[in-house]
CSV table of C-alpha atoms in Angstrom, one decimal:
chain,number,residue,atom,x,y,z
A,1471,MET,CA,95.1,77.9,58.0
A,1472,ARG,CA,96.3,78.6,54.3
A,1473,TYR,CA,97.1,82.5,54.3
A,1474,ASP,CA,100.7,82.6,54.9
A,1475,SER,CA,101.9,82.5,51.6
A,1476,MET,CA,99.9,85.6,50.5
A,1477,MET,CA,101.2,87.6,53.4
A,1478,PRO,CA,104.6,89.8,52.9
A,1479,SER,CA,105.2,89.8,56.7
A,1480,LYS,CA,104.3,87.7,59.4
A,1481,THR,CA,103.9,90.6,61.9
A,1482,TYR,CA,100.8,92.5,62.8
A,1483,ASP,CA,99.9,95.1,65.1
A,1484,LEU,CA,97.6,93.5,68.0
A,1485,ALA,CA,95.7,96.6,68.3
A,1486,ASP,CA,94.4,96.3,64.8
A,1487,ALA,CA,93.7,92.3,64.8
A,1488,ALA,CA,91.3,93.5,68.3
A,1489,ALA,CA,89.7,95.8,66.4
A,1490,ILE,CA,89.0,93.4,63.6
A,1491,PHE,CA,88.0,90.5,65.6
A,1492,ALA,CA,85.9,92.4,67.7
A,1493,SER,CA,84.1,93.3,64.4
A,1494,ALA,CA,81.4,91.0,62.9
A,1495,ILE,CA,84.1,90.7,59.8
A,1496,PRO,CA,85.9,88.1,60.6
A,1497,SER,CA,83.2,85.5,61.9
A,1498,THR,CA,81.2,86.5,58.4
A,1499,LEU,CA,84.4,85.8,56.3
A,1500,ALA,CA,85.1,82.2,58.5
A,1501,LYS,CA,81.4,81.1,57.7
A,1502,ASN,CA,82.1,81.5,53.9
A,1503,PRO,CA,83.5,78.1,52.5
A,1504,ASN,CA,85.3,80.2,50.0
A,1505,MET,CA,87.3,82.2,52.2
A,1506,ARG,CA,89.4,79.1,53.6
A,1507,PHE,CA,90.1,80.7,57.4
A,1508,ASP,CA,89.9,77.7,60.3
A,1509,SER,CA,88.4,80.6,62.3
A,1510,ALA,CA,87.5,83.8,63.1
A,1511,GLU,CA,90.8,84.6,64.6
A,1512,ASP,CA,93.0,83.2,61.9
A,1513,ALA,CA,90.6,85.5,59.3
A,1514,ALA,CA,91.2,88.4,62.1
A,1515,ILE,CA,94.8,87.9,61.9
A,1516,PHE,CA,94.8,87.4,58.2
A,1517,PHE,CA,93.6,91.1,57.9
A,1518,ALA,CA,95.6,92.3,60.9
A,1519,ARG,CA,98.8,91.5,58.8
A,1520,GLU,CA,97.5,93.1,55.4
A,1521,LEU,CA,96.9,96.4,57.6
A,1522,ASP,CA,100.6,96.5,58.9
A,1523,PHE,CA,102.1,95.8,55.5
A,1524,ILE,CA,99.7,98.6,54.4
A,1525,LYS,CA,100.7,100.9,56.9
A,1526,SER,CA,105.1,100.0,56.7
A,1527,GLU,CA,104.2,100.6,52.8
A,1528,THR,CA,102.6,104.3,53.3
A,1529,TYR,CA,105.7,105.4,55.4
A,1530,ASP,CA,107.9,104.2,52.8
A,1531,VAL,CA,106.2,106.7,50.0
A,1532,GLN,CA,108.1,109.4,49.2
A,1533,TYR,CA,106.2,112.8,47.6
A,1534,PRO,CA,108.9,114.7,45.4
A,1535,GLU,CA,106.0,117.0,43.9
A,1536,PHE,CA,105.2,118.9,47.7
A,1537,THR,CA,108.9,121.1,48.1
A,1538,ALA,CA,108.6,122.8,51.5
A,1539,LEU,CA,109.9,119.8,53.6
A,1540,THR,CA,112.9,119.5,51.4
A,1541,LEU,CA,113.5,123.1,50.5
A,1542,PHE,CA,113.4,124.4,54.3
A,1543,PRO,CA,114.8,122.4,57.4
A,1544,THR,CA,112.2,120.6,59.2
A,1545,THR,CA,112.0,120.3,62.8
A,1546,HIS,CA,109.9,118.2,65.6
A,1547,GLU,CA,111.0,120.2,68.7
A,1548,VAL,CA,107.7,121.0,69.7
A,1549,ASP,CA,106.0,118.2,71.7
A,1550,GLU,CA,103.1,117.0,69.8
A,1551,GLY,CA,100.9,117.6,73.0
A,1552,ALA,CA,100.9,121.4,72.9
A,1553,GLU,CA,98.5,123.4,72.0
A,1554,THR,CA,100.4,126.4,71.2
A,1555,VAL,CA,104.3,127.3,70.9
A,1556,THR,CA,106.3,130.9,71.2
A,1557,TYR,CA,109.1,131.6,69.1
A,1558,TYR,CA,111.3,134.3,68.8
A,1559,SER,CA,112.5,136.4,65.8
A,1560,TYR,CA,115.7,138.1,66.4
A,1561,ASP,CA,117.6,140.9,65.8
A,1562,LYS,CA,121.1,142.0,66.6
A,1563,GLN,CA,121.5,145.1,68.5
A,1564,GLY,CA,124.6,147.5,69.3
A,1565,MET,CA,128.0,147.7,68.3
A,1566,ALA,CA,132.2,147.4,69.2
A,1567,LYS,CA,134.1,150.4,69.7
A,1568,ILE,CA,138.1,151.2,69.9
A,1569,ILE,CA,138.6,151.7,73.8
A,1570,SER,CA,141.2,152.8,76.0
A,1571,ASN,CA,143.4,151.1,78.9
A,1572,TYR,CA,141.4,150.2,81.5
A,1573,ALA,CA,138.1,151.3,80.1
A,1574,ASN,CA,135.0,151.3,81.7
A,1575,ASP,CA,132.4,152.1,79.5
A,1576,LEU,CA,132.4,149.2,77.2
A,1577,PRO,CA,129.6,149.3,74.7
A,1578,ARG,CA,127.0,146.6,75.7
A,1579,VAL,CA,125.8,144.7,72.7
A,1580,ASP,CA,122.4,142.5,72.5
A,1581,VAL,CA,120.2,140.3,70.4
A,1582,LYS,CA,116.5,141.5,70.6
A,1583,GLY,CA,114.0,138.9,70.4
A,1584,THR,CA,110.2,139.6,69.4
A,1585,PRO,CA,107.8,136.9,70.4
A,1586,THR,CA,105.7,134.9,68.1
A,1587,THR,CA,103.0,132.7,69.8
A,1588,VAL,CA,101.2,130.5,67.2
A,1589,PRO,CA,99.0,127.0,67.7
A,1590,VAL,CA,99.8,123.7,67.2
A,1591,LYS,CA,97.1,122.4,65.0
A,1592,SER,CA,96.0,118.7,64.1
A,1593,VAL,CA,95.6,117.4,60.3
A,1594,GLY,CA,93.7,114.3,60.1
A,1595,ASP,CA,91.9,111.9,57.7
A,1596,SER,CA,91.0,108.3,57.2
A,1597,TYR,CA,90.6,105.3,55.1
A,1598,GLY,CA,89.1,101.9,55.5
A,1599,TYR,CA,88.0,98.6,54.1
A,1600,SER,CA,84.7,97.1,53.7
A,1601,ILE,CA,83.9,93.2,54.6
A,1602,GLN,CA,83.5,92.9,50.5
A,1603,GLU,CA,86.6,94.2,49.8
A,1604,MET,CA,88.1,91.9,52.3
A,1605,ARG,CA,86.2,89.2,50.4
A,1606,ALA,CA,87.5,90.6,47.1
A,1607,SER,CA,90.9,90.7,48.4
A,1608,ARG,CA,91.0,87.0,49.4
A,1609,MET,CA,89.4,85.8,46.2
A,1610,ALA,CA,91.8,87.3,43.8
A,1611,GLY,CA,94.9,86.2,46.0
A,1612,LYS,CA,95.8,90.0,46.1
A,1613,SER,CA,96.5,92.4,49.4
A,1614,LEU,CA,94.2,94.8,49.8
A,1615,ASP,CA,94.5,98.1,47.9
A,1616,VAL,CA,97.3,100.1,49.1
A,1617,ARG,CA,96.4,103.2,47.3
A,1618,LYS,CA,94.0,104.2,50.3
A,1619,ALA,CA,96.3,104.6,52.7
A,1620,ASP,CA,98.9,106.2,50.4
A,1621,THR,CA,95.9,108.8,49.6
A,1622,ALA,CA,95.3,109.3,53.1
A,1623,ARG,CA,99.0,110.2,53.4
A,1624,TYR,CA,99.1,112.6,50.3
A,1625,GLN,CA,96.1,114.6,51.3
A,1626,ILE,CA,98.0,115.2,55.1
A,1627,GLU,CA,101.2,116.0,53.1
A,1628,ARG,CA,99.6,118.4,50.9
A,1629,ILE,CA,97.8,120.5,53.6
A,1630,ILE,CA,101.2,120.2,55.5
A,1631,ASN,CA,103.3,121.8,52.4
A,1632,ARG,CA,100.3,124.2,52.0
A,1633,ILE,CA,100.7,125.4,55.8
A,1634,ALA,CA,104.3,125.8,55.2
A,1635,TRP,CA,104.1,128.1,52.1
A,1636,MET,CA,101.3,130.3,53.1
A,1637,GLY,CA,99.7,129.5,56.4
A,1638,ASP,CA,96.5,129.0,57.6
A,1639,LYS,CA,94.6,132.5,58.5
A,1640,GLU,CA,92.0,130.4,60.0
A,1641,SER,CA,93.6,128.6,62.1
A,1642,GLY,CA,96.9,131.3,62.7
A,1643,LEU,CA,99.3,129.2,61.5
A,1644,PRO,CA,102.4,131.2,59.9
A,1645,GLY,CA,103.8,130.3,56.3
A,1646,VAL,CA,106.9,131.6,54.4
A,1647,LEU,CA,104.7,133.5,52.3
A,1648,SER,CA,101.9,134.5,54.6
A,1649,GLU,CA,101.4,138.4,55.6
A,1650,GLY,CA,103.0,139.6,58.9
A,1651,ASN,CA,106.3,137.3,58.9
A,1652,ASP,CA,108.4,140.4,58.4
A,1653,ILE,CA,110.6,138.9,55.4
A,1654,PRO,CA,111.8,141.9,53.5
A,1655,VAL,CA,110.1,142.3,49.9
A,1656,TYR,CA,111.9,143.5,47.0
A,1657,ILE,CA,110.1,145.5,44.5
A,1658,LEU,CA,111.2,144.5,41.1
A,1659,ALA,CA,111.1,147.2,38.4
A,1660,GLN,CA,109.2,147.2,34.8
A,1661,GLY,CA,111.2,146.1,31.8
A,1662,ALA,CA,111.0,147.7,28.5
A,1663,SER,CA,107.8,145.6,27.9
A,1664,GLY,CA,106.1,147.7,31.0
A,1665,LYS,CA,106.1,144.4,32.9
A,1666,THR,CA,108.3,143.0,35.8
A,1667,GLU,CA,107.9,138.8,34.7
A,1668,TRP,CA,111.1,137.4,33.6
A,1669,THR,CA,109.4,135.7,31.1
A,1670,GLU,CA,109.0,139.2,29.8
A,1671,LYS,CA,112.3,140.4,30.2
A,1672,THR,CA,115.7,140.8,28.6
A,1673,ALA,CA,118.4,139.0,29.7
A,1674,ASP,CA,119.9,142.4,31.4
A,1675,GLU,CA,116.7,143.3,32.6
A,1676,CYS,CA,116.9,140.2,34.8
A,1677,LEU,CA,120.2,140.2,35.6
A,1678,ALA,CA,119.6,143.9,36.9
A,1679,ASP,CA,117.0,142.6,39.2
A,1680,VAL,CA,119.0,139.7,40.6
A,1681,LYS,CA,121.5,142.3,41.2
A,1682,GLY,CA,119.1,144.6,43.1
A,1683,ILE,CA,118.0,141.9,45.3
A,1684,LEU,CA,121.6,140.8,46.3
A,1685,LYS,CA,121.9,144.4,47.3
A,1686,GLN,CA,119.2,145.1,49.4
A,1687,VAL,CA,120.0,141.9,51.3
A,1688,SER,CA,123.4,143.3,52.0
A,1689,LYS,CA,122.2,147.0,52.6
A,1690,THR,CA,120.0,146.0,54.7
A,1691,THR,CA,121.9,143.5,57.4
A,1692,HIS,CA,125.1,145.2,56.7
A,1693,GLY,CA,126.4,141.7,54.7
A,1694,VAL,CA,125.6,140.0,58.1
A,1695,GLU,CA,123.1,137.8,56.0
A,1696,LYS,CA,124.4,135.8,52.8
A,1697,PRO,CA,121.2,133.8,51.7
A,1698,ASP,CA,122.3,130.5,49.9
A,1699,THR,CA,119.4,129.3,48.3
A,1700,LEU,CA,117.3,131.1,45.1
A,1701,ALA,CA,114.0,129.2,44.8
A,1702,LEU,CA,111.8,130.3,41.6
A,1703,PRO,CA,108.6,129.5,39.8
A,1704,GLU,CA,108.8,126.8,37.7
A,1705,GLU,CA,107.7,128.8,34.8
A,1706,THR,CA,110.6,131.4,35.4
A,1707,TYR,CA,113.2,128.5,35.9
A,1708,ILE,CA,111.8,127.3,32.7
A,1709,ALA,CA,112.2,130.6,30.9
A,1710,LEU,CA,115.6,131.3,32.4
A,1711,GLY,CA,116.8,127.9,31.2
A,1712,THR,CA,115.9,128.5,27.8
A,1713,THR,CA,116.6,132.4,27.1
A,1714,ARG,CA,120.4,133.1,26.1
A,1715,ILE,CA,122.4,135.9,26.8
A,1716,PRO,CA,122.9,137.7,23.9
A,1717,ASP,CA,125.5,136.9,21.4
A,1718,THR,CA,126.3,133.7,23.2
A,1719,SER,CA,125.5,130.3,23.6
A,1720,VAL,CA,124.9,130.4,27.6
A,1721,THR,CA,121.4,130.5,28.6
A,1722,LEU,CA,120.4,133.1,31.4
A,1723,LEU,CA,120.1,130.3,34.3
A,1724,LYS,CA,123.9,128.7,33.6
A,1725,PHE,CA,125.4,131.9,33.9
A,1726,LEU,CA,123.4,132.6,37.3
A,1727,GLN,CA,124.2,129.7,38.4
A,1728,ASP,CA,128.2,130.4,37.6
A,1729,ASN,CA,128.2,133.7,38.3
A,1730,LEU,CA,125.9,134.4,41.4
A,1731,PRO,CA,127.9,135.3,44.9
A,1732,GLY,CA,129.8,132.1,46.2
A,1733,SER,CA,126.8,132.1,49.1
A,1734,ILE,CA,124.5,131.0,46.6
A,1735,LYS,CA,124.9,127.5,46.3
A,1736,GLU,CA,121.7,126.3,44.8
A,1737,ILE,CA,118.9,127.8,42.5
A,1738,VAL,CA,115.8,125.7,42.4
A,1739,SER,CA,112.6,125.2,40.5
A,1740,THR,CA,109.2,125.6,42.8
A,1741,PRO,CA,106.0,125.1,41.8
A,1742,GLU,CA,104.2,126.2,44.2
A,1743,LEU,CA,105.7,129.7,43.5
A,1744,ASN,CA,103.9,129.5,40.1
A,1745,SER,CA,101.5,132.8,39.4
A,1746,ASN,CA,98.9,129.8,39.3
A,1747,ALA,CA,99.6,128.0,42.3
A,1748,THR,CA,96.6,129.3,44.4
A,1749,ASP,CA,96.9,126.5,46.7
A,1750,THR,CA,100.4,128.0,48.2
A,1751,ASN,CA,101.1,131.2,46.7
A,1752,PRO,CA,99.0,133.9,48.2
A,1753,TYR,CA,100.2,136.0,45.0
A,1754,ALA,CA,98.6,133.6,42.6
A,1755,LYS,CA,95.3,133.2,40.4
A,1756,ASP,CA,93.8,131.0,38.1
A,1757,ASP,CA,92.7,133.6,35.9
A,1758,GLY,CA,96.4,134.4,34.5
A,1759,THR,CA,96.8,137.7,36.5
A,1760,GLY,CA,98.4,136.1,39.5
A,1761,LYS,CA,102.3,136.8,40.3
A,1762,GLY,CA,104.9,134.7,40.3
A,1763,VAL,CA,107.1,134.9,43.9
A,1764,LEU,CA,110.9,134.7,43.9
A,1765,LEU,CA,112.4,133.7,47.3
A,1766,LEU,CA,115.9,133.9,48.5
A,1767,TYR,CA,116.7,132.7,51.8
A,1768,THR,CA,119.7,130.7,54.0
A,1769,LYS,CA,118.9,126.9,54.5
A,1770,SER,CA,119.4,126.6,58.0
A,1771,GLU,CA,117.1,125.5,60.8
A,1772,LYS,CA,118.7,128.6,62.8
A,1773,LYS,CA,117.5,130.9,60.6
A,1774,MET,CA,113.7,129.1,59.8
A,1775,ALA,CA,112.3,126.0,59.5
A,1776,ILE,CA,109.3,124.1,59.4
A,1777,GLU,CA,108.0,122.9,62.7
A,1778,VAL,CA,105.8,119.7,62.6
A,1779,PRO,CA,105.7,118.3,66.1
A,1780,MET,CA,104.1,115.2,65.1
A,1781,PRO,CA,104.4,113.7,61.6
A,1782,PHE,CA,101.8,111.5,59.5
A,1783,LEU,CA,100.6,108.4,61.9
A,1784,GLN,CA,98.3,105.9,61.3
A,1785,HIS,CA,96.4,105.0,64.5
A,1786,PRO,CA,95.0,101.1,65.1
A,1787,ALA,CA,92.3,100.3,63.3
A,1788,GLN,CA,88.5,100.8,64.4
A,1789,ASN,CA,85.8,98.5,64.1
A,1790,LYS,CA,82.7,100.5,62.7
A,1791,ASN,CA,80.1,97.9,61.4
A,1792,LEU,CA,80.9,96.6,58.7
A,1793,GLU,CA,84.1,98.3,57.9
A,1794,ILE,CA,87.2,98.6,59.5
A,1795,GLU,CA,88.5,102.3,59.4
A,1796,VAL,CA,92.1,103.8,60.1
A,1797,PRO,CA,92.4,107.2,61.4
A,1798,CYS,CA,95.7,109.0,60.2
A,1799,GLU,CA,96.7,112.4,61.8
A,1800,ALA,CA,99.7,114.8,61.4
A,1801,ARG,CA,100.3,117.8,64.0
A,1802,VAL,CA,101.8,121.1,62.7
A,1803,VAL,CA,103.0,124.3,63.5
A,1804,GLY,CA,104.2,125.7,60.2
A,1805,ALA,CA,106.8,128.1,59.5
A,1806,MET,CA,109.1,129.7,62.3
A,1807,ILE,CA,111.3,132.2,60.9
A,1808,TYR,CA,113.8,133.3,63.8
A,1809,TYR,CA,115.9,135.7,61.6
A,1810,PRO,CA,113.4,137.3,58.6
A,1811,LEU,CA,116.5,139.2,57.3
A,1812,SER,CA,118.0,136.3,56.2
A,1813,ALA,CA,115.8,135.9,53.2
A,1814,VAL,CA,114.0,138.5,50.8
A,1815,ILE,CA,110.9,138.1,48.8
A,1816,ALA,CA,110.0,139.8,45.2
A,1817,VAL,CA,106.4,139.2,43.6
A,1818,GLY,CA,105.8,139.2,40.0
A,1819,VAL,CA,108.8,137.8,38.9
């Protein structure tokens, strides 16, 4: 056998090898004198190793353009076999008071939890290689095209990202921006231009909005919640970075980064919140009338998290006539928001 020099790895999945060997592909390739395989089994092992390499490469790929799983804590607490999951949104109740000696009327405090039951859904796709693609890869002395596997993962990650941001009404999956999640909404004031968008407002008007948002969080929660991350539409982030405070050389973005309350540690550019990001922003539109969204929140899995019971998984190869197909799957719940008042949304920023 003369195939080891091509291979990046000597390992392979036995299930993949069995699926390939059960197909007509190995015997067809082995009979071809140009393929240089000693037997059908050798051909099956060769391409099983190819698939093992491709799967390993796919798991190593990162997709930074999808922000949900990096901006929000991601958890895998729910069993991948679960069909539904119930989580609770909490609110503190009661207060302490000054008491006398031997007091027997201590006030009761508690935490009220409102249950929310949501489904666990599967997301899936597949990729595969035909016998001709295997012939071509062997003839050229190159590995099979990894881009097919990359695309399979990309599309699943894209769906998970969309669900994390705005949920899926048809499936009943919740998102951070979906309706009914009880996150307070701040109403932005119109500027002198008659518009609420920060790209159309003066520096002072933008600062007034930031002040109003922070005051609403403080007033609503009596200072208990202290959000630490400010996510802005990419277009808004760029505008802040290029708008100077009057009579200074300091940009509005730099001023906010240096002067926001100490609890706010990060201001991030988030394309999913753009006014035309219809895939992730429920307030977005493609015709120019959409609204960008600001999200101020606490980056802690105790406050909210994106639950993914089963991340991207590639199953063993399956034999389908003259093609080998690799099914791919993930299991997702979406946004589990335990303390809605730890965040605030502003639409039209």
